[in-house]
Short mmCIF file of C-alpha atoms in Angstrom, two decimals:
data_model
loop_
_atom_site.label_atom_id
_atom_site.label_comp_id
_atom_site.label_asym_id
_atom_site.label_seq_id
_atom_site.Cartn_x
_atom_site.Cartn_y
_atom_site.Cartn_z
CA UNK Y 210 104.39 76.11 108.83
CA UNK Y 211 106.12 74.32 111.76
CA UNK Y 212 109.25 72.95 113.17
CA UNK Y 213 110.81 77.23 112.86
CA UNK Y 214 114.48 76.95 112.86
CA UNK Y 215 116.51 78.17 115.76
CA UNK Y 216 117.58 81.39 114.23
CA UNK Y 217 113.81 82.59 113.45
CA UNK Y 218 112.76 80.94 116.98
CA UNK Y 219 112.25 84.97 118.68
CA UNK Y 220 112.13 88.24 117.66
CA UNK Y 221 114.84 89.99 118.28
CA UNK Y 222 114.55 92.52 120.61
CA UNK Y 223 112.68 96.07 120.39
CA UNK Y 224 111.49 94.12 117.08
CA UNK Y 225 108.81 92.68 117.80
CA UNK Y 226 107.26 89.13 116.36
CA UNK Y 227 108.92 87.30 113.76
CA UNK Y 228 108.31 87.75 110.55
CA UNK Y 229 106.08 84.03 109.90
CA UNK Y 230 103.61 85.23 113.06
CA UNK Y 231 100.04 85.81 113.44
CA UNK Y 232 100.00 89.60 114.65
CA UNK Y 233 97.05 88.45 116.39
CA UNK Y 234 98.09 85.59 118.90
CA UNK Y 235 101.69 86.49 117.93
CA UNK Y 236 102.27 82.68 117.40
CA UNK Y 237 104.02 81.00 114.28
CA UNK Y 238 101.03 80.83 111.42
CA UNK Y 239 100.03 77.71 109.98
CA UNK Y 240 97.52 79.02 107.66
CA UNK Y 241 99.01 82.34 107.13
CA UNK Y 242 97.01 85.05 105.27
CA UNK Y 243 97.13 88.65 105.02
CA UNK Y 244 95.36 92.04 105.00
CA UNK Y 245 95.38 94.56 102.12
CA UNK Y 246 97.55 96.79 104.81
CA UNK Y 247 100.02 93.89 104.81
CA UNK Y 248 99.21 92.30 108.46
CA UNK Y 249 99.94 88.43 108.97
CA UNK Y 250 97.19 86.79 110.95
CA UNK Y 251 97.02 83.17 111.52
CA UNK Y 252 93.73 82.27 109.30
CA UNK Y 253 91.29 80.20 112.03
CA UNK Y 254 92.38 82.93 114.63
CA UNK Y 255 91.23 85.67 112.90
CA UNK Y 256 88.26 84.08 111.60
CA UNK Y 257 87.41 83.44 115.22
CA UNK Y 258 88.15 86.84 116.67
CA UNK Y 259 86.09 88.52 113.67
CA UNK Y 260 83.16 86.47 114.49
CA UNK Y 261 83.45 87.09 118.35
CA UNK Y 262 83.82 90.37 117.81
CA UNK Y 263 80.57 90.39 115.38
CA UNK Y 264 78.93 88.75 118.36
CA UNK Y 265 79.63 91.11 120.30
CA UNK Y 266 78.76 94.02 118.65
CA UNK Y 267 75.26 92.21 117.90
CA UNK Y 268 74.46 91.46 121.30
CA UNK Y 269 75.15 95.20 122.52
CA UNK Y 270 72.69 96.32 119.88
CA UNK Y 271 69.95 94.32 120.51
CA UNK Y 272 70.23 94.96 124.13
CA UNK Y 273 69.99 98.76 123.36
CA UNK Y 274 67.09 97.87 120.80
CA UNK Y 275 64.95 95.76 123.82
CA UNK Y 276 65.65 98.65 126.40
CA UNK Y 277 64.53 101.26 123.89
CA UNK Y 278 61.51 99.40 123.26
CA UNK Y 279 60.55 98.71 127.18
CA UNK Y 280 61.14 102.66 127.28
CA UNK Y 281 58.45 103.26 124.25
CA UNK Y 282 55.68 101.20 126.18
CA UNK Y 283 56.07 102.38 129.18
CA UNK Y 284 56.28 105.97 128.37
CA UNK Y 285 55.39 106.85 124.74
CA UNK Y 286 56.18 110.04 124.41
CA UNK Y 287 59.64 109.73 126.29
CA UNK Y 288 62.07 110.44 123.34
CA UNK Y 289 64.70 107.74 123.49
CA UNK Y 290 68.21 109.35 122.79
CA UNK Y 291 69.71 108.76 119.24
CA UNK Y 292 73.16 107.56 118.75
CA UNK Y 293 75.57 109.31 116.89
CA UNK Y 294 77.54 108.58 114.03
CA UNK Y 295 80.52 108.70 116.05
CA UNK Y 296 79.10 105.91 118.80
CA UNK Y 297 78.82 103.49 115.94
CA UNK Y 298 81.80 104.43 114.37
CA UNK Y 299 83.22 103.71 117.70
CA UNK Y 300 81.69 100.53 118.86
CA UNK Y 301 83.08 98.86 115.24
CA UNK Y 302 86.61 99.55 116.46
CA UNK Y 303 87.31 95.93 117.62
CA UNK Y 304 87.08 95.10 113.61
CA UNK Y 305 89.86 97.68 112.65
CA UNK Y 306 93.44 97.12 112.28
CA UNK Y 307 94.62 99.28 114.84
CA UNK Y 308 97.73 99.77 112.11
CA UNK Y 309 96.14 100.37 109.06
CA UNK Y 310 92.70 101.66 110.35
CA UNK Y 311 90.77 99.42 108.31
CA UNK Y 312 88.62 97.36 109.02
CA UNK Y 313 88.85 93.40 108.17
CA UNK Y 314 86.71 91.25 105.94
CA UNK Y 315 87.66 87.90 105.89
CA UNK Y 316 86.51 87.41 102.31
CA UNK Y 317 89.56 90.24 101.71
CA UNK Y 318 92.11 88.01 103.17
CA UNK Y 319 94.78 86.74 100.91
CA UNK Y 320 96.57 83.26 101.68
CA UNK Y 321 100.05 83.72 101.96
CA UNK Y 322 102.86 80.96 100.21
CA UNK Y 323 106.21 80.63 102.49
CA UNK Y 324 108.46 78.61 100.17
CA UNK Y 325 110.46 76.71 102.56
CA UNK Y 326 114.24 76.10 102.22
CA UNK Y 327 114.93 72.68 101.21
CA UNK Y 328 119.01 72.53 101.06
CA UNK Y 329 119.84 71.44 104.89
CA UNK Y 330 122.92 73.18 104.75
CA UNK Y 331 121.29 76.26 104.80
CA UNK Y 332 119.90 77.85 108.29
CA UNK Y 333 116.95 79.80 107.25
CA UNK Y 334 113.57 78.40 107.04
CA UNK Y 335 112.42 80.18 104.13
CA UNK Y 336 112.87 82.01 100.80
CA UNK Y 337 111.97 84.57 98.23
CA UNK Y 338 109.55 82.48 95.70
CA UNK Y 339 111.87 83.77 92.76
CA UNK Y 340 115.38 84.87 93.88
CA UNK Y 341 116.06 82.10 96.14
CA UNK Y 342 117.47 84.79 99.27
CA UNK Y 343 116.68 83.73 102.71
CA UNK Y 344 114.43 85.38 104.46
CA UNK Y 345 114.52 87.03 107.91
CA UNK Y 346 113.32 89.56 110.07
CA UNK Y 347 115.97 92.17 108.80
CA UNK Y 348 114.43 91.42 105.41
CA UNK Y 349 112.05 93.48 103.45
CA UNK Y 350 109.07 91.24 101.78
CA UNK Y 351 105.96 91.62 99.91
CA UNK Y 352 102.95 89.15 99.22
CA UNK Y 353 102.12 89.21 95.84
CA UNK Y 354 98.30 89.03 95.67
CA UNK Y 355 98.37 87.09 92.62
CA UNK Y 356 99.81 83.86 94.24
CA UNK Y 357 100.35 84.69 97.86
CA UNK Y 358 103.84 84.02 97.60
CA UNK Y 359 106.51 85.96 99.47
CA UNK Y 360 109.15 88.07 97.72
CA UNK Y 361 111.77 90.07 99.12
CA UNK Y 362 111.07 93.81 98.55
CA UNK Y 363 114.68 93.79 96.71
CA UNK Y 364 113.28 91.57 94.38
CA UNK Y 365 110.18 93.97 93.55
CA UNK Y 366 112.08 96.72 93.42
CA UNK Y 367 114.36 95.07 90.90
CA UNK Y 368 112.45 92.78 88.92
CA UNK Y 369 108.92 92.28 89.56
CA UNK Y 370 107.70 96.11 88.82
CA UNK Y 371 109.71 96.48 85.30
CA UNK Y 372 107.25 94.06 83.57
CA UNK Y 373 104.47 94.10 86.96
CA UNK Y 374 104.00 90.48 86.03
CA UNK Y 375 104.04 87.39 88.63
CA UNK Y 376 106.82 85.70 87.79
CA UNK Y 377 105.99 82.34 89.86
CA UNK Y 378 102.28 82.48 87.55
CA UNK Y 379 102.76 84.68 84.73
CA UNK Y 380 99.60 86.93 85.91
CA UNK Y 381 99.61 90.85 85.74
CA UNK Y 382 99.81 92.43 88.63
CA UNK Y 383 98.72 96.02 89.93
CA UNK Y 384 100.14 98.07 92.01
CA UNK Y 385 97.72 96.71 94.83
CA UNK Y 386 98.63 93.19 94.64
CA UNK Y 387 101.65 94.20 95.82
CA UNK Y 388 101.63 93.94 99.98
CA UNK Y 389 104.35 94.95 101.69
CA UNK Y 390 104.49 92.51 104.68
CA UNK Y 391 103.78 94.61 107.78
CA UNK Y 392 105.44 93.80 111.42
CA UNK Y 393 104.38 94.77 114.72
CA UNK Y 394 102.31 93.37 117.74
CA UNK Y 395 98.00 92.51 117.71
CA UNK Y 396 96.44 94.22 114.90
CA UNK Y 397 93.30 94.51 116.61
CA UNK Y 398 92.54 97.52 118.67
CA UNK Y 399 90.92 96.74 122.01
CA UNK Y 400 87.39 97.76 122.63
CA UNK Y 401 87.31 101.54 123.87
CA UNK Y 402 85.83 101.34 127.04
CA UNK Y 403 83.96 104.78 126.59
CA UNK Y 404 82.49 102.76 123.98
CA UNK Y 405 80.29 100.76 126.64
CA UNK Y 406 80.18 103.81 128.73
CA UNK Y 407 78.28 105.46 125.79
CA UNK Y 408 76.14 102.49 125.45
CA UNK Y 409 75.40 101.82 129.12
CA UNK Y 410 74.35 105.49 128.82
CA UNK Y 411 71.89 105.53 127.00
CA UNK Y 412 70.19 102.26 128.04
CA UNK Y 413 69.62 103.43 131.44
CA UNK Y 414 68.85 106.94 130.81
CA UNK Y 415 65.55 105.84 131.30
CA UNK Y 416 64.82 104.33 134.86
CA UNK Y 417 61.27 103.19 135.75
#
């Protein structure tokens, strides 16, 4: 997906990104694929960021896991705080979509089609996969989870939910393979710092 024309160059403003963008490094996608909420992420960013994040999280843990057990040998009858349901609920916040709340697997991501507009005369990039109307950012769309193509909500609401059929395959669709496409800035939340407050906590509860 490059060479954007001049029209869908910028958001306009108080919008936000452009429709085609990564919500994640809020750059043009190349490999575009989508949450179940409907969030655009670039796919090798996303991968990368999960994986970091995963990392992260992993590292953290372990530390907590080595202090806990230089606190057991030293001391065996020291009980070691426990950590609440909340604390690891809140230290996997860096995987949620800080719109949708859920958190993302990358084997849930769909790959999403932009049919490109091929008559020069026209000034929009791309297209609904079955009505032929430009798209834009004023323009409602859906992925269709059966393809990954890109419909304009008009055309769901019209066509594509009387028979709930795909009409670039000819596959049956549910309700949930319909994905409204989703706009706004990083889906990610940032990590909560009281998060690593919590976690710093409890490792050095315990000084020798």
């Amino acid at each position: 997906m490059n060479g954007h024309a001049s029209n869908n160059a910028a958001g306009s403003e108080g919008q936000g990104i452009d429709f085609y963008c990564c919500n994640l490094t809020l750059q043009p996608c190349n490999d575009p694929v989508v949450t179940a909420g409907g969030f655009l992420y670039e796919r090798k960013a996303v991968l990368e960021y999960i994986a970091s994040q995963i990392n992260d999280i992993g590292k953290r843990l372990k530390a907590y896991d080595d202090r806990r057990d230089e606190v057991r040998k030293a001391d065996p009858n020291f009980l070691f705080p426990v950590p609440t349901n909340d604390m690891w609920r809140n230290l996997m916040k860096p995987l949620l979509c800080s719109k949708s709340g859920i958190v993302i697997r990358a084997d849930e991501l769909i790959d999403v089609n932009f049919v490109r507009v091929t008559d020069p005369a026209v000034l929009a990039e791309y297209r609904c996969a079955v009505t032929r109307e430009t798209l834009g950012n004023n323009v409602s769309m859906a992925v269709l989870g059966t393809s990954g193509n890109v419909v304009t909500m008009d055309c769901v609401e019209r066509m594509i939910k009387r028979l709930m059929v795909d009409p670039t395959n000819g596959f049956r669709l549910r309700e949930s393979d319909i994905i409204p496409l989703q706009r706004g800035g990083t889906g990610f939340s940032s990590r909560d710092d009281n998060v690593t407050l919590m976690m710093d906590e409890i490792m050095m509860v315990y000084e020798d």
